Each structure stands twice: as C-alpha cells, then as structure tokens.
C-alpha cells in the first residue's frame, strides 16, 4: 500500500515577520514571508506595531501559502505554530489564528519551539543540502538569538551556551547605527567588510567563561571608539568605513569561532550546523570552510530562506511531531520565554 502524504500548515509570528508555509512530508511546497517594513523607520522592531502588522498579514499570508502550494485547507493534516520564544503580542496572533483554524477544520494543533525550529530546519528535504547526522552541534545566530546547542536527536537538545545580553545580529545592527548605516545593518557591514582591512582597528573581545556569549561590551567599545575618532576628524567614518566594518566583522567572527572551537573540544563533536539570519554572513561561512580543512569539521548551512525567521521551519517541526502523534491541547498558551 502506498504511504499517505502528510500536509502540514506552519505559522510563524514570533517577531517581525508573518510567515506561513505548507509542507508535504519533509518537502516544502510554499513558504510565504511578509516582512514588516514599518520597523526600519525606528531602527529596530517595535513590538506593538509588530503585533498589529501580524493581524493584518496573517489571513492573506496563510491564504497565499495554501494557494502557492496548490493545497486546499481541507487537505491539511495539522496546523503547527510558533508557541515561543518571542514577542508576546506577536506570538498571540499566530497562536490564536492556528487554534481557530485547527479547531474549525477539526485537525490536530501542534505547538513549536522557535529555537528548536531554527535547528530542525536542517531536516527539510532540499537539493544540495545534507542533513546533519546525530549528534551534532548547532549554532543559531540571528538578530534575536545566539545559542550553541548539542542536538542528540530531533527533540533531545541541550543548550550549551547562549548570550547573556545582546544577540550577535544586534551587535551588527547597533554597530551599524553608530556608523550611520540603515537597519538591519548586518548585510551592509558584511558587504563592506569584504572590501576593508580586518586588522585596521582593534576592538575588545568579551571575557565570558565557558560557552556563553556577550556582545554589549563590544557595542559600547565601538561606540566610544567612533565618537573619539570623529571628534578628532569629522570625516573619520566616511574615510574608513570599509576598514571599520572589516574590523568589526573580524572581531565578531573571532568570538563566534572561539566559542565553537571550545564546544567542539569539550563535547567532541565535529558536525556543526548553523542557522539564523547571521548565517548568511560571508565571514562565518569562510571561517567554517577553513575549519573543515584545518580541523576536519563538517559544516551545514541551510538554504537562506530557511535560516531567517520563516514558517517552513515551523512546518517541518510540525511534521516530525505529527509522526510522533505529539499534539497540543487547545488551551496551550503562547510563551514569550519558552526554553529549548
Ligand atoms: O533570522 P533573522 O532574519 O531574524 C531574527 O533576528 O530572528 O536575522 C536578522 C539578523 C539581523 O540582525 C541582520 O543584521 C543579520 O541577521 N544579518 C546579517 C547578515 N544578514 C543578516 N548579519 C551579518 N552578516 C550578514 N550577511
Ligand atoms: Zn528566529
């Protein structure tokens, strides 16, 4: 007998992107993301505006995802949604919508941990992407997260270290703000970094024991450095922008790689999977390639659209939980500080 195809709708609304995806088994049929331009005016995500935009976006985004996939809502086997962590107002929109839809269609509801989803995005079936073998180390790096996790199985994960203050993407974005770059500044710093001298300026590396991270000291260090230099020479930024970006990137990638090296040494696993928006960074990609040559690591980077916040990663977790009959009660609550 042929195996039945399983169709899952995934919904992600934890921060500033409203996203819906439809998956058939472990293959993504559609992954629609509506990003919220409104926040660029403010140089960061404004939670209240984010939840309002989610309310406006969620119906058309879900509709579009189903249409693109060519799947009718009556064909769905389950609705998976982000329970947390994230902004409470934003999470509530996705949670309420997912509950109503699953209830109306009389199909299971599946709650998903956003941090697990960033990692399990590696199990989406995708050409030219190898799935990491268990156990592996996952590093999630984005505007909201910086975490190293030991992944022993799909739902057997242990956080080995995380940021005690800012996330790595925040370090990029806040440094960019000091330099007068637009938000988010990560991609622009990365682009300029490739044109500059990484050793032109030195910034302090945080002293955080073990596998935890800290980026707020670096941010302050960059701010004071730029203020001091601009006082002496008002053209300092424009004349040195590529070198400043290269030096910032060199420092940040150095921090990420030194923690990864420590994790590999402590845990003895050389399979490294990265995810989150900052995994698009050319510096981290190059450093991982070098580590493959130098230390015999194997690195895994998902397709870009599955690294930033997206519903495809929520849908794949929904599928894995569906196979385990791991469903949620309808009184499940959005949880802003949900842990792995
Ligand atoms: O995963 P993401 O889209 O959203 C969350 O924060 O969850 O990540 C966005 C972050 C922003 O901070 C952005 O500046 C950063 O990822 N980013 C980059 C690059 N592309 C995006 N940072 C450094 N280099 C890049 N190429
Ligand atoms: Zn995220």
Tab-separated table of C-alpha atoms and ligand atoms in Angstrom:
chain	number	residue	atom	x	y	z
A	1	UNK	CA	0.000	0.000	0.000
A	2	UNK	CA	1.299	3.471	-0.818
A	3	UNK	CA	2.063	5.725	2.131
A	4	UNK	CA	-0.330	8.638	2.603
A	5	UNK	CA	1.125	12.101	2.017
A	6	UNK	CA	1.013	14.329	5.087
A	7	UNK	CA	0.221	18.030	4.585
A	8	UNK	CA	1.076	20.469	7.382
A	9	UNK	CA	0.481	24.205	7.571
A	10	UNK	CA	3.149	26.058	9.557
A	11	UNK	CA	2.636	29.537	11.012
A	12	UNK	CA	5.418	31.765	12.361
A	13	UNK	CA	4.776	35.124	14.027
A	14	UNK	CA	7.325	35.378	16.842
A	15	UNK	CA	8.971	38.671	15.870
A	16	UNK	CA	8.546	40.955	12.866
A	17	UNK	CA	7.875	38.514	10.032
A	18	UNK	CA	4.476	36.963	9.391
A	19	UNK	CA	5.032	33.682	7.644
A	20	UNK	CA	3.025	30.651	6.549
A	21	UNK	CA	4.297	27.500	4.843
A	22	UNK	CA	2.745	24.332	3.514
A	23	UNK	CA	4.705	21.125	3.541
A	24	UNK	CA	4.112	17.664	2.090
A	25	UNK	CA	6.037	15.176	4.241
A	26	UNK	CA	9.523	16.724	4.537
A	27	UNK	CA	9.277	18.787	1.332
A	28	UNK	CA	8.264	22.451	1.366
A	29	UNK	CA	5.545	23.344	-1.150
A	30	UNK	CA	5.311	27.027	-0.224
A	31	UNK	CA	6.930	29.407	2.249
A	32	UNK	CA	5.456	32.891	2.240
A	33	UNK	CA	7.059	35.611	4.352
A	34	UNK	CA	5.648	39.109	4.801
A	35	UNK	CA	8.333	41.213	6.405
A	36	UNK	CA	7.279	44.370	8.153
A	37	UNK	CA	8.974	47.399	6.622
A	38	UNK	CA	7.484	49.706	9.276
A	39	UNK	CA	10.318	48.940	11.733
A	40	UNK	CA	13.095	50.319	9.506
A	41	UNK	CA	11.876	53.833	10.351
A	42	UNK	CA	12.598	53.143	14.016
A	43	UNK	CA	15.912	51.282	13.619
A	44	UNK	CA	14.565	48.200	15.394
A	45	UNK	CA	11.425	46.146	15.976
A	46	UNK	CA	8.604	47.992	17.758
A	47	UNK	CA	6.567	45.214	19.463
A	48	UNK	CA	3.183	46.938	19.380
A	49	UNK	CA	3.491	47.749	15.679
A	50	UNK	CA	4.641	44.184	15.014
A	51	UNK	CA	1.540	42.576	16.521
A	52	UNK	CA	-0.751	44.938	14.626
A	53	UNK	CA	1.005	44.147	11.349
A	54	UNK	CA	0.684	40.399	12.103
A	55	UNK	CA	-3.063	40.855	12.486
A	56	UNK	CA	-3.232	42.471	9.073
A	57	UNK	CA	-0.928	39.970	7.397
A	58	UNK	CA	-1.932	36.618	8.781
A	59	UNK	CA	-5.049	35.876	6.721
A	60	UNK	CA	-3.585	36.881	3.323
A	61	UNK	CA	-0.259	35.168	4.097
A	62	UNK	CA	-1.908	31.852	5.009
A	63	UNK	CA	-4.196	32.122	2.008
A	64	UNK	CA	-1.232	32.741	-0.284
A	65	UNK	CA	0.745	29.830	1.178
A	66	UNK	CA	-2.123	27.399	0.523
A	67	UNK	CA	-2.682	28.766	-2.965
A	68	UNK	CA	1.014	28.605	-3.902
A	69	UNK	CA	1.213	25.035	-2.630
A	70	UNK	CA	-1.942	24.059	-4.523
A	71	UNK	CA	-3.335	22.573	-1.321
A	72	UNK	CA	-6.878	23.115	-0.044
A	73	UNK	CA	-7.314	23.709	3.673
A	74	UNK	CA	-9.481	20.576	3.859
A	75	UNK	CA	-6.424	18.545	2.779
A	76	UNK	CA	-4.346	19.657	5.781
A	77	UNK	CA	-3.493	17.062	8.442
A	78	UNK	CA	-2.414	19.534	11.135
A	79	UNK	CA	-1.635	23.177	11.908
A	80	UNK	CA	1.746	23.920	13.505
A	81	UNK	CA	2.509	27.305	15.050
A	82	UNK	CA	5.268	29.076	16.978
A	83	UNK	CA	4.480	28.979	20.689
A	84	UNK	CA	7.629	30.888	21.714
A	85	UNK	CA	10.098	32.315	22.431
A	86	UNK	CA	9.320	35.738	21.002
A	87	UNK	CA	7.307	38.904	21.470
A	88	UNK	CA	4.116	38.150	23.382
A	89	UNK	CA	1.755	40.237	21.237
A	90	UNK	CA	3.184	38.776	18.030
A	91	UNK	CA	3.012	35.199	19.317
A	92	UNK	CA	-0.595	35.672	20.383
A	93	UNK	CA	-1.682	36.489	16.847
A	94	UNK	CA	-0.212	33.276	15.389
A	95	UNK	CA	-1.331	31.149	18.324
A	96	UNK	CA	-4.944	32.336	18.221
A	97	UNK	CA	-5.140	32.020	14.466
A	98	UNK	CA	-3.657	28.486	14.473
A	99	UNK	CA	-6.044	27.376	17.222
A	100	UNK	CA	-9.119	28.667	15.425
A	101	UNK	CA	-8.103	27.150	12.109
A	102	UNK	CA	-7.265	23.729	13.566
A	103	UNK	CA	-10.464	23.782	15.607
A	104	UNK	CA	-12.568	24.785	12.606
A	105	UNK	CA	-11.017	22.067	10.411
A	106	UNK	CA	-11.130	19.538	13.260
A	107	UNK	CA	-7.461	18.598	12.828
A	108	UNK	CA	-4.586	18.434	15.344
A	109	UNK	CA	-2.819	21.542	16.605
A	110	UNK	CA	0.967	21.335	17.099
A	111	UNK	CA	2.943	23.856	19.131
A	112	UNK	CA	6.531	24.504	18.076
A	113	UNK	CA	9.520	25.940	19.899
A	114	UNK	CA	11.055	28.587	17.611
A	115	UNK	CA	14.629	27.781	18.720
A	116	UNK	CA	14.192	24.079	18.009
A	117	UNK	CA	12.715	25.031	14.650
A	118	UNK	CA	15.809	27.041	13.634
A	119	UNK	CA	17.811	23.860	14.208
A	120	UNK	CA	15.366	21.374	12.709
A	121	UNK	CA	15.162	23.468	9.511
A	122	UNK	CA	18.169	21.335	8.543
A	123	UNK	CA	15.799	18.386	8.106
A	124	UNK	CA	13.785	19.997	5.320
A	125	UNK	CA	14.403	17.908	2.227
A	126	UNK	CA	16.321	20.171	-0.112
A	127	UNK	CA	18.567	19.605	-3.091
A	128	UNK	CA	22.261	20.214	-2.335
A	129	UNK	CA	21.727	20.180	1.408
A	130	UNK	CA	22.970	17.311	3.539
A	131	UNK	CA	21.112	16.697	6.774
A	132	UNK	CA	23.464	16.679	9.773
A	133	UNK	CA	23.878	13.297	11.472
A	134	UNK	CA	23.084	12.979	15.208
A	135	UNK	CA	24.679	14.022	17.435
A	136	UNK	CA	25.702	17.432	16.097
A	137	UNK	CA	26.363	20.941	17.399
A	138	UNK	CA	24.006	23.712	16.292
A	139	UNK	CA	24.782	27.408	16.490
A	140	UNK	CA	21.787	29.704	15.991
A	141	UNK	CA	22.853	33.266	15.226
A	142	UNK	CA	20.357	35.998	14.405
A	143	UNK	CA	19.011	39.369	15.452
A	144	UNK	CA	17.286	37.768	18.407
A	145	UNK	CA	19.380	34.723	19.267
A	146	UNK	CA	22.897	33.469	19.875
A	147	UNK	CA	22.998	29.907	21.101
A	148	UNK	CA	25.127	26.762	20.884
A	149	UNK	CA	23.121	23.568	21.310
A	150	UNK	CA	24.057	19.892	21.453
A	151	UNK	CA	21.498	18.043	19.355
A	152	UNK	CA	21.323	14.326	20.196
A	153	UNK	CA	18.036	13.684	18.424
A	154	UNK	CA	15.151	15.676	16.934
A	155	UNK	CA	13.755	16.651	20.327
A	156	UNK	CA	16.718	15.844	22.521
A	157	UNK	CA	18.590	19.115	22.734
A	158	UNK	CA	20.818	20.688	25.355
A	159	UNK	CA	21.728	24.379	25.362
A	160	UNK	CA	25.494	24.547	25.990
A	161	UNK	CA	25.790	28.319	25.883
A	162	UNK	CA	23.917	31.469	24.915
A	163	UNK	CA	24.218	35.220	25.029
A	164	UNK	CA	23.927	36.898	28.376
A	165	UNK	CA	22.964	40.233	26.760
A	166	UNK	CA	22.717	41.235	23.080
A	167	UNK	CA	22.375	38.770	20.214
A	168	UNK	CA	25.084	38.709	17.554
A	169	UNK	CA	22.776	40.237	14.898
A	170	UNK	CA	22.001	43.016	17.360
A	171	UNK	CA	25.742	43.676	17.684
A	172	UNK	CA	25.861	44.108	13.898
A	173	UNK	CA	22.749	46.288	13.801
A	174	UNK	CA	23.754	48.526	16.725
A	175	UNK	CA	27.293	48.992	15.388
A	176	UNK	CA	25.741	49.893	12.049
A	177	UNK	CA	23.582	52.517	13.728
A	178	UNK	CA	26.688	54.137	15.255
A	179	UNK	CA	28.167	54.251	11.737
A	180	UNK	CA	25.015	55.769	10.253
A	181	UNK	CA	24.053	52.633	8.292
A	182	UNK	CA	20.427	51.620	7.775
A	183	UNK	CA	18.586	48.861	9.650
A	184	UNK	CA	19.284	45.966	9.606
A	185	UNK	CA	22.970	46.755	9.171
A	186	UNK	CA	24.376	43.198	9.148
A	187	UNK	CA	24.308	42.681	5.369
A	188	UNK	CA	25.876	46.124	4.684
A	189	UNK	CA	28.655	45.633	7.257
A	190	UNK	CA	29.311	42.219	5.710
A	191	UNK	CA	29.478	43.683	2.202
A	192	UNK	CA	31.856	46.458	3.228
A	193	UNK	CA	33.911	44.116	5.411
A	194	UNK	CA	34.950	42.232	2.300
A	195	UNK	CA	36.470	45.456	0.900
A	196	UNK	CA	38.335	46.542	4.034
A	197	UNK	CA	41.287	45.621	6.236
A	198	UNK	CA	40.145	43.422	9.165
A	199	UNK	CA	43.189	44.365	11.245
A	200	UNK	CA	42.895	48.141	10.761
A	201	UNK	CA	41.285	48.693	14.182
A	202	UNK	CA	41.206	46.574	17.298
A	203	UNK	CA	38.127	46.047	19.435
A	204	UNK	CA	37.958	44.317	22.772
A	205	UNK	CA	36.774	40.748	22.930
A	206	UNK	CA	34.435	39.973	25.841
A	207	UNK	CA	35.702	37.770	28.633
A	208	UNK	CA	32.836	35.380	29.245
A	209	UNK	CA	33.639	31.982	30.677
A	210	UNK	CA	32.537	28.754	29.072
A	211	UNK	CA	30.218	28.715	26.088
A	212	UNK	CA	28.165	31.813	26.876
A	213	UNK	CA	28.417	34.944	24.769
A	214	UNK	CA	28.301	38.664	25.464
A	215	UNK	CA	28.105	41.402	22.846
A	216	UNK	CA	27.061	44.509	24.742
A	217	UNK	CA	30.621	45.449	25.777
A	218	UNK	CA	31.766	45.282	22.167
A	219	UNK	CA	28.899	47.566	21.141
A	220	UNK	CA	29.947	50.164	23.753
A	221	UNK	CA	33.595	49.796	22.761
A	222	UNK	CA	32.721	50.529	19.109
A	223	UNK	CA	30.519	53.485	20.105
A	224	UNK	CA	33.257	55.145	22.224
A	225	UNK	CA	35.905	54.432	19.609
A	226	UNK	CA	33.859	56.050	16.831
A	227	UNK	CA	32.903	59.063	18.998
A	228	UNK	CA	36.559	59.649	19.908
A	229	UNK	CA	37.825	59.357	16.340
A	230	UNK	CA	35.059	61.555	14.906
A	231	UNK	CA	35.888	64.252	17.455
A	232	UNK	CA	39.459	64.314	16.161
A	233	UNK	CA	38.451	64.019	12.488
A	234	UNK	CA	34.821	64.634	11.441
A	235	UNK	CA	35.403	62.633	8.227
A	236	UNK	CA	36.680	59.578	10.089
A	237	UNK	CA	33.678	57.346	9.331
A	238	UNK	CA	33.388	58.105	5.611
A	239	UNK	CA	37.141	57.786	5.087
A	240	UNK	CA	37.469	54.499	6.968
A	241	UNK	CA	34.068	52.825	6.670
A	242	UNK	CA	35.202	49.627	4.932
A	243	UNK	CA	38.097	49.152	7.361
A	244	UNK	CA	35.840	49.765	10.382
A	245	UNK	CA	33.309	47.228	9.048
A	246	UNK	CA	36.049	44.694	8.331
A	247	UNK	CA	37.469	45.130	11.839
A	248	UNK	CA	34.029	44.751	13.464
A	249	UNK	CA	33.343	41.622	11.421
A	250	UNK	CA	36.783	40.175	12.233
A	251	UNK	CA	36.104	40.652	15.956
A	252	UNK	CA	32.584	39.184	15.870
A	253	UNK	CA	33.525	36.146	13.776
A	254	UNK	CA	36.523	35.620	16.077
A	255	UNK	CA	34.164	35.492	19.071
A	256	UNK	CA	31.769	33.019	17.384
A	257	UNK	CA	34.571	30.758	16.187
A	258	UNK	CA	36.412	30.691	19.501
A	259	UNK	CA	33.209	29.519	21.246
A	260	UNK	CA	32.576	26.909	18.557
A	261	UNK	CA	36.138	25.618	18.911
A	262	UNK	CA	35.675	25.358	22.654
A	263	UNK	CA	32.374	23.487	22.199
A	264	UNK	CA	33.985	21.020	19.765
A	265	UNK	CA	36.834	20.479	22.236
A	266	UNK	CA	34.518	19.982	25.223
A	267	UNK	CA	31.869	17.824	23.538
A	268	UNK	CA	33.975	16.064	20.902
A	269	UNK	CA	31.514	16.539	18.036
A	270	UNK	CA	32.757	17.963	14.738
A	271	UNK	CA	29.479	18.249	12.836
A	272	UNK	CA	28.449	21.912	13.020
A	273	UNK	CA	25.096	23.179	11.791
A	274	UNK	CA	24.373	26.898	11.743
A	275	UNK	CA	21.122	28.801	11.337
A	276	UNK	CA	19.553	32.230	11.861
A	277	UNK	CA	19.932	35.362	9.705
A	278	UNK	CA	23.621	35.891	10.532
A	279	UNK	CA	24.494	32.534	8.942
A	280	UNK	CA	24.297	34.414	5.619
A	281	UNK	CA	27.467	36.217	6.700
A	282	UNK	CA	30.449	35.690	4.402
A	283	UNK	CA	32.890	35.780	7.336
A	284	UNK	CA	31.277	32.924	9.266
A	285	UNK	CA	30.884	30.872	6.085
A	286	UNK	CA	34.544	31.289	5.228
A	287	UNK	CA	35.636	30.540	8.794
A	288	UNK	CA	33.610	27.314	8.775
A	289	UNK	CA	35.068	26.265	5.411
A	290	UNK	CA	38.558	26.914	6.793
A	291	UNK	CA	37.738	24.845	9.877
A	292	UNK	CA	36.717	21.944	7.626
A	293	UNK	CA	40.207	21.988	6.115
A	294	UNK	CA	42.087	22.742	9.301
A	295	UNK	CA	40.224	20.770	11.965
A	296	UNK	CA	38.223	18.208	9.990
A	297	UNK	CA	34.835	19.732	10.852
A	298	UNK	CA	31.809	19.246	8.626
A	299	UNK	CA	29.542	22.268	8.435
A	300	UNK	CA	25.896	22.508	7.446
A	301	UNK	CA	24.172	25.711	6.331
A	302	UNK	CA	20.536	25.634	5.232
A	303	UNK	CA	19.144	27.476	2.238
A	304	UNK	CA	18.933	31.195	3.089
A	305	UNK	CA	15.123	31.360	3.156
A	306	UNK	CA	15.132	28.682	5.884
A	307	UNK	CA	17.732	30.461	8.050
A	308	UNK	CA	15.905	33.742	8.680
A	309	UNK	CA	12.582	33.597	10.525
A	310	UNK	CA	10.214	31.549	8.364
A	311	UNK	CA	7.286	29.178	8.648
A	312	UNK	CA	8.911	26.337	6.682
A	313	UNK	CA	10.998	25.532	9.759
A	314	UNK	CA	7.819	25.539	11.880
A	315	UNK	CA	6.114	23.209	9.404
A	316	UNK	CA	8.990	20.684	9.412
A	317	UNK	CA	8.846	20.504	13.211
A	318	UNK	CA	5.079	20.079	12.862
A	319	UNK	CA	5.697	17.141	10.547
A	320	UNK	CA	8.222	15.483	12.887
A	321	UNK	CA	5.826	15.897	15.830
A	322	UNK	CA	2.917	14.661	13.716
A	323	UNK	CA	4.816	11.414	13.066
A	324	UNK	CA	5.196	11.066	16.868
A	325	UNK	CA	1.493	11.874	17.490
A	326	UNK	CA	2.786	14.740	19.619
A	327	UNK	CA	-0.195	17.110	19.520
A	328	UNK	CA	-1.133	20.134	21.660
A	329	UNK	CA	-4.188	20.775	23.753
A	330	UNK	CA	-6.277	23.728	22.652
A	331	UNK	CA	-5.547	25.528	25.917
A	332	UNK	CA	-1.827	25.770	25.038
A	333	UNK	CA	-0.561	29.309	25.661
A	334	UNK	CA	1.910	31.482	23.767
A	335	UNK	CA	5.065	31.582	25.920
A	336	UNK	CA	7.398	34.551	25.413
A	337	UNK	CA	10.344	32.980	27.248
A	338	UNK	CA	9.977	29.385	26.119
A	339	UNK	CA	13.198	27.369	26.620
A	340	UNK	CA	14.555	24.543	24.463
B	1	LIG	O1	16.994	35.433	11.494
B	1	LIG	P1	16.721	36.871	11.246
B	1	LIG	O2	16.149	37.251	9.904
B	1	LIG	O3	15.716	37.453	12.305
B	1	LIG	C1	15.843	37.277	13.684
B	1	LIG	O4	16.511	38.118	14.268
B	1	LIG	O5	15.294	36.283	14.211
B	1	LIG	O6	18.080	37.647	11.478
B	1	LIG	C2	18.201	39.017	11.237
B	1	LIG	C3	19.587	39.459	11.661
B	1	LIG	C4	19.768	40.966	11.628
B	1	LIG	O7	20.363	41.365	12.837
B	1	LIG	C5	20.717	41.181	10.449
B	1	LIG	O8	21.528	42.316	10.590
B	1	LIG	C6	21.519	39.914	10.476
B	1	LIG	O9	20.586	38.895	10.790
B	1	LIG	N1	22.151	39.595	9.180
B	1	LIG	C7	23.479	39.594	8.979
B	1	LIG	C8	23.675	39.255	7.622
B	1	LIG	N2	22.463	39.067	7.037
B	1	LIG	C9	21.531	39.261	8.019
B	1	LIG	N3	24.481	39.851	9.823
B	1	LIG	C10	25.723	39.764	9.329
B	1	LIG	N4	26.000	39.458	8.049
B	1	LIG	C11	25.020	39.197	7.153
B	1	LIG	N5	25.313	38.898	5.899
B	2	LIG	ZN1	14.460	33.357	14.927
